[in-house]
Tab-separated table of C-alpha atoms and ligand atoms in Angstrom:
chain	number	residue	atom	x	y	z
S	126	UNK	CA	65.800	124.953	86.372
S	127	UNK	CA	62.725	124.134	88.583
S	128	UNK	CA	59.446	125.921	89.099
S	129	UNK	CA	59.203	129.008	90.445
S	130	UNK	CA	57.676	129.409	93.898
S	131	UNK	CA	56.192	132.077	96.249
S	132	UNK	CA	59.510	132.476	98.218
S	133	UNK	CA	61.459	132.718	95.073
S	134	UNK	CA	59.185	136.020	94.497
S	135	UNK	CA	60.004	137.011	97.836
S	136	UNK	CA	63.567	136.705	97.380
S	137	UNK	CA	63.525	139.064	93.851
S	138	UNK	CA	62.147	141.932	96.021
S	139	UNK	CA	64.668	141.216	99.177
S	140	UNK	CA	67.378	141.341	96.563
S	141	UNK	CA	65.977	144.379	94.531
S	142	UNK	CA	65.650	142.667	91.412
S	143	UNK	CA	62.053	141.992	89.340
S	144	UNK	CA	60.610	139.376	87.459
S	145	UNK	CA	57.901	138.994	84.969
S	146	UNK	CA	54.247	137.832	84.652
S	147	UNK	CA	51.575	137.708	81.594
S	148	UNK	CA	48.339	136.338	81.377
S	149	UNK	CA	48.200	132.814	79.414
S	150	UNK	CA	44.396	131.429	78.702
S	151	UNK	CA	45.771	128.264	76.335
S	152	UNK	CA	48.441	125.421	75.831
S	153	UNK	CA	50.651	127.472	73.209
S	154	UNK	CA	51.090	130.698	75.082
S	155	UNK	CA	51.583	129.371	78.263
S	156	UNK	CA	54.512	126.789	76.848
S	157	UNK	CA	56.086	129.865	74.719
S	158	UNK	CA	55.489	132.597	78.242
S	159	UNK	CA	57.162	129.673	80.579
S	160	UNK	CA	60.204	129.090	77.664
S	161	UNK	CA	61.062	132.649	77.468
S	162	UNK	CA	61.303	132.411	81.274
S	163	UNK	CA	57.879	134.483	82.406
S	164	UNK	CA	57.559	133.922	86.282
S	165	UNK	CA	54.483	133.904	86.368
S	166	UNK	CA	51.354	132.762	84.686
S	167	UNK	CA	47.811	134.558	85.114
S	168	UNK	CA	45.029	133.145	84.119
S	169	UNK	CA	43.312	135.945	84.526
S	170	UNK	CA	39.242	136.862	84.931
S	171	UNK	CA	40.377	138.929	81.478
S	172	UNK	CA	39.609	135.532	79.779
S	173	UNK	CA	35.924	137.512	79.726
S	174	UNK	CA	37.124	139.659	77.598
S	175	UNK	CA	40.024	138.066	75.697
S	176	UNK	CA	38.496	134.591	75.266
S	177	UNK	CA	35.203	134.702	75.593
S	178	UNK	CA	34.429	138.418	73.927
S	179	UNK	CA	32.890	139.720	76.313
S	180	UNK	CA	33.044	143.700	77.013
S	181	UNK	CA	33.798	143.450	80.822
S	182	UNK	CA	35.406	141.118	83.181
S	183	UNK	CA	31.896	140.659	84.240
S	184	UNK	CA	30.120	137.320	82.831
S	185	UNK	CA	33.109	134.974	82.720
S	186	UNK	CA	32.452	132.033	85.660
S	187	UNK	CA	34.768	129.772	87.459
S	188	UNK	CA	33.364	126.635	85.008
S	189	UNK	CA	34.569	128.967	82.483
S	190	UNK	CA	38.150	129.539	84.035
S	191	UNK	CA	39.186	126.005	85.218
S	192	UNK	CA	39.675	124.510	82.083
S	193	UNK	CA	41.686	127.191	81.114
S	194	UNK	CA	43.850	127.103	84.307
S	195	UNK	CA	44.340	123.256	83.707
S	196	UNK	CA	45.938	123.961	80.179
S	197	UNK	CA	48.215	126.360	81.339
S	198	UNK	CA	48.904	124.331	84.232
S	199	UNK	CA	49.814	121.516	82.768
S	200	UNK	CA	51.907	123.031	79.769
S	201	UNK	CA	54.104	125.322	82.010
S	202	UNK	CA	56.563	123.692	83.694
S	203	UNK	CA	58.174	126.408	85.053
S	204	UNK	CA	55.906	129.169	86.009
S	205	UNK	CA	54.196	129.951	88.995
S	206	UNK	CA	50.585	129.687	87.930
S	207	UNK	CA	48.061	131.923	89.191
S	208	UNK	CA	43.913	131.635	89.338
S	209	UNK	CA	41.899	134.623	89.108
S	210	UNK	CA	39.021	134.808	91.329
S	211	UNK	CA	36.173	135.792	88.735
S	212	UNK	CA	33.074	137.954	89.777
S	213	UNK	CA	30.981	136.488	91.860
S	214	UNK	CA	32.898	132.956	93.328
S	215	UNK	CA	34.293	134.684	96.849
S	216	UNK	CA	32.540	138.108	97.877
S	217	UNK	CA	29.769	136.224	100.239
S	218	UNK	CA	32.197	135.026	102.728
S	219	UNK	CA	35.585	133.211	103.242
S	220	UNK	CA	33.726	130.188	103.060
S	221	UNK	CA	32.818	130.608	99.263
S	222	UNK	CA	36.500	131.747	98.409
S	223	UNK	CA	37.688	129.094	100.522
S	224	UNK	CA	35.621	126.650	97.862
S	225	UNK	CA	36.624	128.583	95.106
S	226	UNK	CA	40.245	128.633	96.162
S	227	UNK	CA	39.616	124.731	96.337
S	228	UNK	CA	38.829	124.221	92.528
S	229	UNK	CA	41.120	126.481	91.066
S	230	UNK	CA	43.831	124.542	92.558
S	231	UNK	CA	42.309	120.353	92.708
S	232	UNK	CA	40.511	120.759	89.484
S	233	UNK	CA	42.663	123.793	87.877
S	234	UNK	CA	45.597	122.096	89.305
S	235	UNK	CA	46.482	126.191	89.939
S	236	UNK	CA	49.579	126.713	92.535
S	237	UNK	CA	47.721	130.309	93.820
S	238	UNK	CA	44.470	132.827	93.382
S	239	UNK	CA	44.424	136.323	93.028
S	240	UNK	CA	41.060	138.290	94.078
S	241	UNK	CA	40.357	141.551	93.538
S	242	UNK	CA	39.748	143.938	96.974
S	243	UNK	CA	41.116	145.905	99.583
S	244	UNK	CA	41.119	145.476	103.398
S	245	UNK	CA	37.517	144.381	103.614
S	246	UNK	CA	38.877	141.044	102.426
S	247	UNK	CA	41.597	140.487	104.711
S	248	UNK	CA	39.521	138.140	106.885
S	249	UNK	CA	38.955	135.830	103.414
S	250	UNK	CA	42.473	136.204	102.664
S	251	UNK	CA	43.161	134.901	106.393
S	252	UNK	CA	40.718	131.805	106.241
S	253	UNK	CA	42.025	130.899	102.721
S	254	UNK	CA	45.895	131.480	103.643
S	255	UNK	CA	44.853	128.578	106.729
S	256	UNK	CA	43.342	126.578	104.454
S	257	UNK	CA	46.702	126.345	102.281
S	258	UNK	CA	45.581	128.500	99.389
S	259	UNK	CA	48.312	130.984	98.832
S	260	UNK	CA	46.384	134.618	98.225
S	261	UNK	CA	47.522	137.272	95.445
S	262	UNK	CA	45.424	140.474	96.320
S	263	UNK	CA	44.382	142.881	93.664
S	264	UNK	CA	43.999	146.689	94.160
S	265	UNK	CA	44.042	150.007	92.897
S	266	UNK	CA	41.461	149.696	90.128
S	267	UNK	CA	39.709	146.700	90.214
S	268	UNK	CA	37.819	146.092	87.132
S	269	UNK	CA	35.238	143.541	88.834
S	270	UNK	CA	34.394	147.011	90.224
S	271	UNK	CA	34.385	149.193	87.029
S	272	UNK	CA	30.461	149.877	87.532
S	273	UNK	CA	31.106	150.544	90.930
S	274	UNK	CA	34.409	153.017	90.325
S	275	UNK	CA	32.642	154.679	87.359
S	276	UNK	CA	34.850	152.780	84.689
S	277	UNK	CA	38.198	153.158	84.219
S	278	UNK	CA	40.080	155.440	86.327
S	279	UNK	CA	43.828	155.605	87.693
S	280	UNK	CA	43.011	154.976	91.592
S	281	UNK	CA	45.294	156.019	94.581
S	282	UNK	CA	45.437	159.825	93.685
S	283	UNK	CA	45.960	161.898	96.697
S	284	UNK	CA	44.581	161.563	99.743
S	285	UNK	CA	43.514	158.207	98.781
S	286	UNK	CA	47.191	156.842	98.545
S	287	UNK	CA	46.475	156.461	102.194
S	288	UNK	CA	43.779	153.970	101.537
S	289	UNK	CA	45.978	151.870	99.009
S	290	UNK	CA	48.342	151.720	101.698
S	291	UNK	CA	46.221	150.339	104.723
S	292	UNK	CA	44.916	147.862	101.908
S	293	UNK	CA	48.012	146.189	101.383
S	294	UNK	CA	49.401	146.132	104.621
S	295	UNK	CA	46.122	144.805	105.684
S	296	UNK	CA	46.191	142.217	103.036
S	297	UNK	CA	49.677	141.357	103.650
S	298	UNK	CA	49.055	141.077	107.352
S	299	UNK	CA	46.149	138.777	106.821
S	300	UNK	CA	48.384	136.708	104.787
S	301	UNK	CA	48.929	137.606	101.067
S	302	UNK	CA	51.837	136.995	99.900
S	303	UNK	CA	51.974	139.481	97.105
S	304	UNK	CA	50.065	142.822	96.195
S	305	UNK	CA	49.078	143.516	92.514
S	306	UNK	CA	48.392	147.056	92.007
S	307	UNK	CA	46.075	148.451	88.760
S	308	UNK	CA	46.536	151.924	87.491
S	309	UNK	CA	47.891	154.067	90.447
S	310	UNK	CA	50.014	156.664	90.076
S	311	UNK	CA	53.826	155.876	90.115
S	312	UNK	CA	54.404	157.733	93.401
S	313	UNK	CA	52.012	155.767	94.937
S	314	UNK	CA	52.927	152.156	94.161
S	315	UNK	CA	56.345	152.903	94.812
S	316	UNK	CA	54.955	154.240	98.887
S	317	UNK	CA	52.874	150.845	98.703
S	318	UNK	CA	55.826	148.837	98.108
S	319	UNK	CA	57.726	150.519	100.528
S	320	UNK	CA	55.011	150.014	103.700
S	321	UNK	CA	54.682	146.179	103.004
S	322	UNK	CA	57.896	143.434	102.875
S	323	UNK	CA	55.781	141.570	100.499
S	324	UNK	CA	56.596	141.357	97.036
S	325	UNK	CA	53.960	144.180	94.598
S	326	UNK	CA	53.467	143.544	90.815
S	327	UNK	CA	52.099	146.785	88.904
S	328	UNK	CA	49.988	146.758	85.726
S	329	UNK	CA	49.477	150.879	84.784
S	330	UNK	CA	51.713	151.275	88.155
S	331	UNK	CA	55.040	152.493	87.229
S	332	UNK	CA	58.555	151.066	87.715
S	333	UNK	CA	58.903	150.870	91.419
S	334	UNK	CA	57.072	147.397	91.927
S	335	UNK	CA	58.742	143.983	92.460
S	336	UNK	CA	57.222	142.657	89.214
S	337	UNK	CA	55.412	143.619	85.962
S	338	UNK	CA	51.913	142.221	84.079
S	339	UNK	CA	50.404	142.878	80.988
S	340	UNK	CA	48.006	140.979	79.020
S	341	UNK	CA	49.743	138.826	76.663
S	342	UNK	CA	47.431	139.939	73.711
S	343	UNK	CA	48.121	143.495	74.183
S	344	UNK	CA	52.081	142.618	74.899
S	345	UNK	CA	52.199	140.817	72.027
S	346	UNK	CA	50.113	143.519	69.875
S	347	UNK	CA	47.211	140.529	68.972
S	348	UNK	CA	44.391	142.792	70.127
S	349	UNK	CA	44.042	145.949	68.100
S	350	UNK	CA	42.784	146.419	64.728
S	351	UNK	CA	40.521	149.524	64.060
S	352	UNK	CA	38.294	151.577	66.812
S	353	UNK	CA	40.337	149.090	69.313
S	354	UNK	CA	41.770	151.745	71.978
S	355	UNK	CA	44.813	150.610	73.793
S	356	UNK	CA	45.862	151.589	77.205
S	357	UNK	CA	48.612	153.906	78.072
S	358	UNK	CA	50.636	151.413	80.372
S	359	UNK	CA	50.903	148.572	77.436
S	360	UNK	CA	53.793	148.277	75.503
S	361	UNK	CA	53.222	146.297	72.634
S	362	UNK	CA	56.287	143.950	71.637
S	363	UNK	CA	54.962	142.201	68.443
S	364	UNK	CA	52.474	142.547	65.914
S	365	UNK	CA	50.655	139.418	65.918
S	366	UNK	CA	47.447	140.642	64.963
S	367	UNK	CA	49.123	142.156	61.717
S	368	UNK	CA	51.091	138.417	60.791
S	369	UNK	CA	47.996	136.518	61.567
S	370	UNK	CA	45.488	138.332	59.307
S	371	UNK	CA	48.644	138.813	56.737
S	372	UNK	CA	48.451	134.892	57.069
S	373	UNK	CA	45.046	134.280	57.249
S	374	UNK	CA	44.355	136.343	53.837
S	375	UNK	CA	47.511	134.399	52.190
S	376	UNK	CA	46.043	131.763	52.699
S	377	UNK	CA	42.493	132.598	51.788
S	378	UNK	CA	44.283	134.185	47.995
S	379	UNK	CA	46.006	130.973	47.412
S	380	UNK	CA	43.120	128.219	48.146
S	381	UNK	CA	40.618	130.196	45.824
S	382	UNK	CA	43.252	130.661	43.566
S	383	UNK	CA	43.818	126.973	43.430
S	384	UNK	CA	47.627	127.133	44.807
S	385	UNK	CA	47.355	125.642	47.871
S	386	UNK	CA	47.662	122.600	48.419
S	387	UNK	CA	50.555	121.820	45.902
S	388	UNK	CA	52.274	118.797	45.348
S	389	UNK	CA	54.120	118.875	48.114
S	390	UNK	CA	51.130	118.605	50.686
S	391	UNK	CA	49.221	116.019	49.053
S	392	UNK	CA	49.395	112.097	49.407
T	138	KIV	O1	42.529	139.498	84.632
T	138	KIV	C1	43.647	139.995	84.405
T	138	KIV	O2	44.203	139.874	83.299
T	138	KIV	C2	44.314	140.716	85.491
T	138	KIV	C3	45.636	141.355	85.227
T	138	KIV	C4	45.556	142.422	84.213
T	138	KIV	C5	46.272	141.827	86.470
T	138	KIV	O3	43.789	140.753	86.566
T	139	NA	NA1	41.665	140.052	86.665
C-alpha cells in the first residue's frame, strides 16, 4: 500500500472511521510505528523532553528537530510524517513560520507541520497553507504555553468550549487541514469535531475525534521507573522500560561474570 496523505485523513472522518498517530524521534521506531500501520508520524517538540531530557518542551530548537525528522522521514515509507513547530521558530510572523515550514520539509524532508495556537494564528496558517506547507494546528493545552496556562491543566471547560470552537473553525478556515486537541474535556472535543469538516486528533481528548496520539514512550511503557508520574489519558501497551533494564542488567551479570562472550560470539 502507498503513503498515506492529507485527503486520506479526510476521508477516515467523512467515512466515520479513525486512524492512528505516535510520535517517532529515530530510525527504529519510526520503521516498527509505519509496519504496524501508524498513520501518522510526529516528530514532535516532545523530543525536549524525550530525547534531549529536558523538563519542558521549552529548549529543544529546530537544528535540534530536523535531523530527527529526516530519520523518520526517510525510514517510514508509509506514514504521513509530521514536523512540530518548536518554541520559538514561528510566533513573530508568518514570515518566520513560513521559513520554518521551509526546513522542516527541504531539509527534514517532512510532508506537514503542526504549531501550537488558536485563532491568533490563522493568518500564519493562511500564508503557510499558500506557500504549500500543509498546517496541523494544536489546541486545547498547549504545552509551549505551560508557563503561560499555569502548567498542566485540562483546557476547554465551560464557557471556554466556546473559545476552542472559534479556534478551530478559525484555523480550519484559514487553511488547516486537521485540528489536534490536548486535554479537553470529552464533551468538548466531540462539539469541536462537530463545528469543523476537518479531520481532529485528541491526545487527553476522549473518543469522539477522527484520530488518536500518544507518545510512543509512554504507549509503549519506556518512560516510567520510580517518582515518574504518568498521565491519565496514556495507556501503556508494553513494558519496555522493564525488558530493557531486565536486559541491560543481564547483560551487565554475565560480562563481569565472565559469560559473555562465549564461544559462539567470538572469531
Ligand atoms: O510534541 C508532541 O509530542 C505533541 C503531541 C503529544 C501531540 O505535540
Ligand atoms: Na508538541
Amino acid at each position: 500500500t502507498g503513503r498515506t496523505r492529507i485527503h486520506h485523513l479526510a476521508q477516515a472522518k467523512e467515512r466515520g472511521e479513525h486512524f492512528a498517530m505516535l510520535t517517532a524521534y529515530d530510525q527504529y521506531t519510526a520503521a516498527i510505528f509505519d509496519e504496524a500501520g501508524i498513520e501518522v508520524l510526529l516528530i514532535g517538540d516532545s523530543a525536549a523532553n524525550n530525547v534531549y531530557g529536558h523538563e519542558t518542551s521549552l529548549p529543544v530548537t529546530v537544528d535540534e528537530l530536523i535531523p530527527l525528522v529526516r530519520a523518520v522521514a526517510t525510514s517510514a515509507p508509509h506514514a504521513l510524517v509530521v514536523a512540530d513547530f518548536p518554541f520559538g521558530s514561528y510566533e513573530a510572523s508568518p514570515g518566520q513560520a513560513i521559513a520554518t515550514g521551509v526546513r522542516f520539509m527541504k531539509e527534514g524532508l517532512a510532508h506537514s507541520v503542526k504549531l501550537e495556537g488558536g485563532a491568533y494564528y490563522a493568518d500564519t496558517v493562511r500564508a503557510m497553507v499558500q506557500a504549500g506547507i500543509p498546517v496541523m494546528a494544536h489546541i486545547g493545552f498547549t504545552p509551549q504555553s505551560e508557563h503561560a496556562l499555569g502548567g498542566y491543566r485540562v483546557q476547554g471547560r465551560g464557557d471556554d468550549a466556546e473559545r476552542l470552537i472559534e479556534d478551530a473553525k478559525a484555523l480550519e478556515s484559514a487553511g488547516a487541514f486537521c485540528v489536534l486537541m490536548e486535554m479537553v474535556p470529552a464533551a468538548t472535543a466531540a462539539a469541536v469535531d462537530a463545528a469543523v469538516t476537518v479531520p481532529t486528533i485528541g491526545i487527553g481528548a476522549g473518543n469522539a475525534t477522527t484520530g488518536q496520539v500518544l507518545v510512543w514512550q509512554d504507549m509503549a511503557g519506556l518512560r516510567g521507573g520510580p517518582g515518574v508520574k504518568v498521565a491519565k489519558f496514556v495507556k501503556r501497551y508494553a513494558d519496555l522500560r522493564s525488558s530493557l533494564l531486565d536486559a541491560a542488567r543481564q547483560y551487565g551479570e554475565d560480562v563481569r561474570s565472565g559469560q559473555f562472550p562465549g564461544p559462539e560470539h567470538s572469531f
